[in-house]
Amino acid sequence: MTQSPLHILEHTFGYREFRGPQAAIIDALVTGKDALVLMPTGGGKSLCYQIPALARPGVGVVVSPLIALMQDQVDALRALGVRAGFLNSSLSPEAVRDTERALWAGELDLLYVAPERLIQDRTLELLHQCDIALFAIDEAHCVAQWGHDFRADYLRLNVLHQAFPQVPRIALTATADVRTRQEIIERLALEQAEQFIAGFDRPNIQYRITQKNNPRRQLLQFLREEHSANAGIVYCLSRRKVEDTAAWLCEQGFNALPYHAGLSPQLRQHNQSRFLRDEGIVMVATIAFGMGIDKPDVRFVAHLDLPKSIEAYYQETGRAGRDGEPATALLLYGLEDVVKLRQMLGQSEGSEEHKRQEQQRLNAMLGLCEITSCRRQTLLRYFGDNLAEPCGNCDACLHPAETWDATEAVQMALSCVYRTGQRFGANHVIDVLRGSEAEKVLQFNHHKVSTYGIGKNLSAGEWRSVFRQLMARGYLDVDPEGYGSLRLNPSCRALLRGETAVHLRKDAKLAAPEAPRRSPARDIDPVDLPLWNALRACRKRLAETQGVPPYVIFHDATLREMVARRPVTEAQLLEVTGVGDSKLARFGEEFLAVLRAEDYEGAI
Ligand code: ADP
Ligand code: ZN
């Protein structure tokens, strides 16, 4: 009585068709093969193991390092009528026993397990007594020592292959680079696995990279004008800045919460679950936050500091818009970011080789910030994906940047760095160029150098733009020991002599590019707002009684489709994307009551 994958997709999940490579991946597992899946965040990885686990006899065992999220994942599956459970250190001994008993009795379709729990003898022995549909190894890049999320427990997962050679395994990750992929294959013995590498494009995310000017004002404008009632993440580099920014956003009337590794585990857990459960929370966080957060309706990710690499940037911004609805990724960056990161890398421990790699990654990131062509094409090319045409949904496509002939300004900038002894930071050099009488200028007798005052025709802001771009392009180095002092890189000789023309990008004026409002109610006709609000209230009520996040009941897209189609019978409601058998049985009556009331009111 096993069901076909398509039947499960329609009846259990309420979706009509598979996305991208899902069908092929599921097919490979159902026929007993191993698979390695690389898909961007939000691409739809979970279905790739959930459906085969349901289609094959026995329990699907999912290994995940994200203990804090297991409860929510299991709740979401139960709402779909799937028999799911989890085992990790957060459970009481009784709860562990209950789950183990259910497992032993064959009453589970899916079991989520922390890696350290799975590799215990006790767990392995228990699993030997069960029918196992498959092993899914989520966040598989954790096995790679080269990567940034390495977990020692993951190394021991190769025991699965040895102890259960018959059981198909699927390893999944959103981390793209070839080296990590190779390490996953070796360490998990997946040489025979079919590889599925999905395209990395996330077309619904609008990428915007803007010069930092007055970051708080820029953020505020962005939030107020485009995302006033939306959930989103604001990333900052330091814990201090996280706390300050969160407090300040609260003063400005937003529901903002901080998250960083310095907070107590309880508070982190509390803030994370509020982010998942309440609507419209802005999470201000360091990069400690986000791995495995599969909240589908994150509408924006804003970076107030420059990420260290394109990998990190793409992973962090990928947390926006998993539901496929429009979302925004905003990065504000400036001269200080370049100086700070270059310095941090210079001082970091580790081999020269390691430093060189980090440097290359940072250079690629800076290149992305400074290009004047389509951001998405550059991003995807970095991951080996090709986008034939400019995307039309990034700042560079929507508001093409102008460039200017900066040959002469560049010569002035470089020679002023040289004349002042290559011992000063950009701000001081700019003071000299602009003929400032600042104390420091006079103190070092820099009002006497030949470049003093020759750059008055550009504003300080314009000069900062010049210096930032020179650093980003590697013509100026930042001394890791000094206080951000600049030095000429040998590559700048031709520029210094004026032999090569240089075109730089003109920084956009502060005015944000006009963009459509993206509140959850967008596309809702004002006459439909009462129904929309009634459906949302119904969802909220059900979510609270069930103790789950609202999106576990239904996604925004499902509610929007209800507004558009006005189903009033069960059969009509079942047509709506996201409504499967179990959700119809559990929540159908309540939503139909709202829809029918509306129908009645509309009729009179
Ligand atoms: P990932 O784990 O790859 O980041 P998820 O598995 O969380 O992504 O899926 C992202 C979102 O896409 C989820 O909300 C999921 O319900 C939805 N989704 C996945 N596959 C489909 C599909 N075939 N049709 C419609 N929605 C889908
Ligand atoms: Zn573009």
mmCIF file with all atom_site columns, C-alpha atoms and ligand atoms in Angstrom, residues 207 373-377 387 389-398, ligand 2:
data_model
loop_
_atom_site.group_PDB
_atom_site.id
_atom_site.type_symbol
_atom_site.label_atom_id
_atom_site.label_alt_id
_atom_site.label_comp_id
_atom_site.label_asym_id
_atom_site.label_entity_id
_atom_site.label_seq_id
_atom_site.pdbx_PDB_ins_code
_atom_site.Cartn_x
_atom_site.Cartn_y
_atom_site.Cartn_z
_atom_site.occupancy
_atom_site.B_iso_or_equiv
_atom_site.pdbx_formal_charge
_atom_site.auth_seq_id
_atom_site.auth_comp_id
_atom_site.auth_asym_id
_atom_site.auth_atom_id
_atom_site.pdbx_PDB_model_num
ATOM   1  C  CA . TYR A 1 207 ? 19.986 42.054 -4.468  1.00 0.00 ? 207 TYR A CA 1
ATOM   2  C  CA . SER A 1 373 ? 27.012 45.212 -14.105 1.00 0.00 ? 373 SER A CA 1
ATOM   3  C  CA . CYS A 1 374 ? 24.349 42.761 -12.928 1.00 0.00 ? 374 CYS A CA 1
ATOM   4  C  CA . ARG A 1 375 ? 25.035 41.517 -9.375  1.00 0.00 ? 375 ARG A CA 1
ATOM   5  C  CA . ARG A 1 376 ? 23.284 38.228 -9.890  1.00 0.00 ? 376 ARG A CA 1
ATOM   6  C  CA . GLN A 1 377 ? 25.357 37.334 -12.936 1.00 0.00 ? 377 GLN A CA 1
ATOM   7  C  CA . LEU A 1 387 ? 22.971 33.507 -16.264 1.00 0.00 ? 387 LEU A CA 1
ATOM   8  C  CA . GLU A 1 389 ? 20.973 37.814 -19.486 1.00 0.00 ? 389 GLU A CA 1
ATOM   9  C  CA . PRO A 1 390 ? 21.197 40.476 -16.782 1.00 0.00 ? 390 PRO A CA 1
ATOM   10 C  CA . CYS A 1 391 ? 18.615 39.605 -14.163 1.00 0.00 ? 391 CYS A CA 1
ATOM   11 C  CA . GLY A 1 392 ? 16.497 42.742 -14.034 1.00 0.00 ? 392 GLY A CA 1
ATOM   12 C  CA . ASN A 1 393 ? 16.050 42.329 -10.276 1.00 0.00 ? 393 ASN A CA 1
ATOM   13 C  CA . CYS A 1 394 ? 19.194 43.768 -8.704  1.00 0.00 ? 394 CYS A CA 1
ATOM   14 C  CA . ASP A 1 395 ? 20.220 47.361 -8.051  1.00 0.00 ? 395 ASP A CA 1
ATOM   15 C  CA . ALA A 1 396 ? 22.668 47.357 -10.944 1.00 0.00 ? 396 ALA A CA 1
ATOM   16 C  CA . CYS A 1 397 ? 19.969 46.263 -13.399 1.00 0.00 ? 397 CYS A CA 1
ATOM   17 C  CA . LEU A 1 398 ? 17.238 48.477 -11.967 1.00 0.00 ? 398 LEU A CA 1
HETATM 18 ZN ZN . ZN  B 2 .   ? 20.829 42.087 -12.230 1.00 0.00 ? 2   ZN  B ZN 1
#
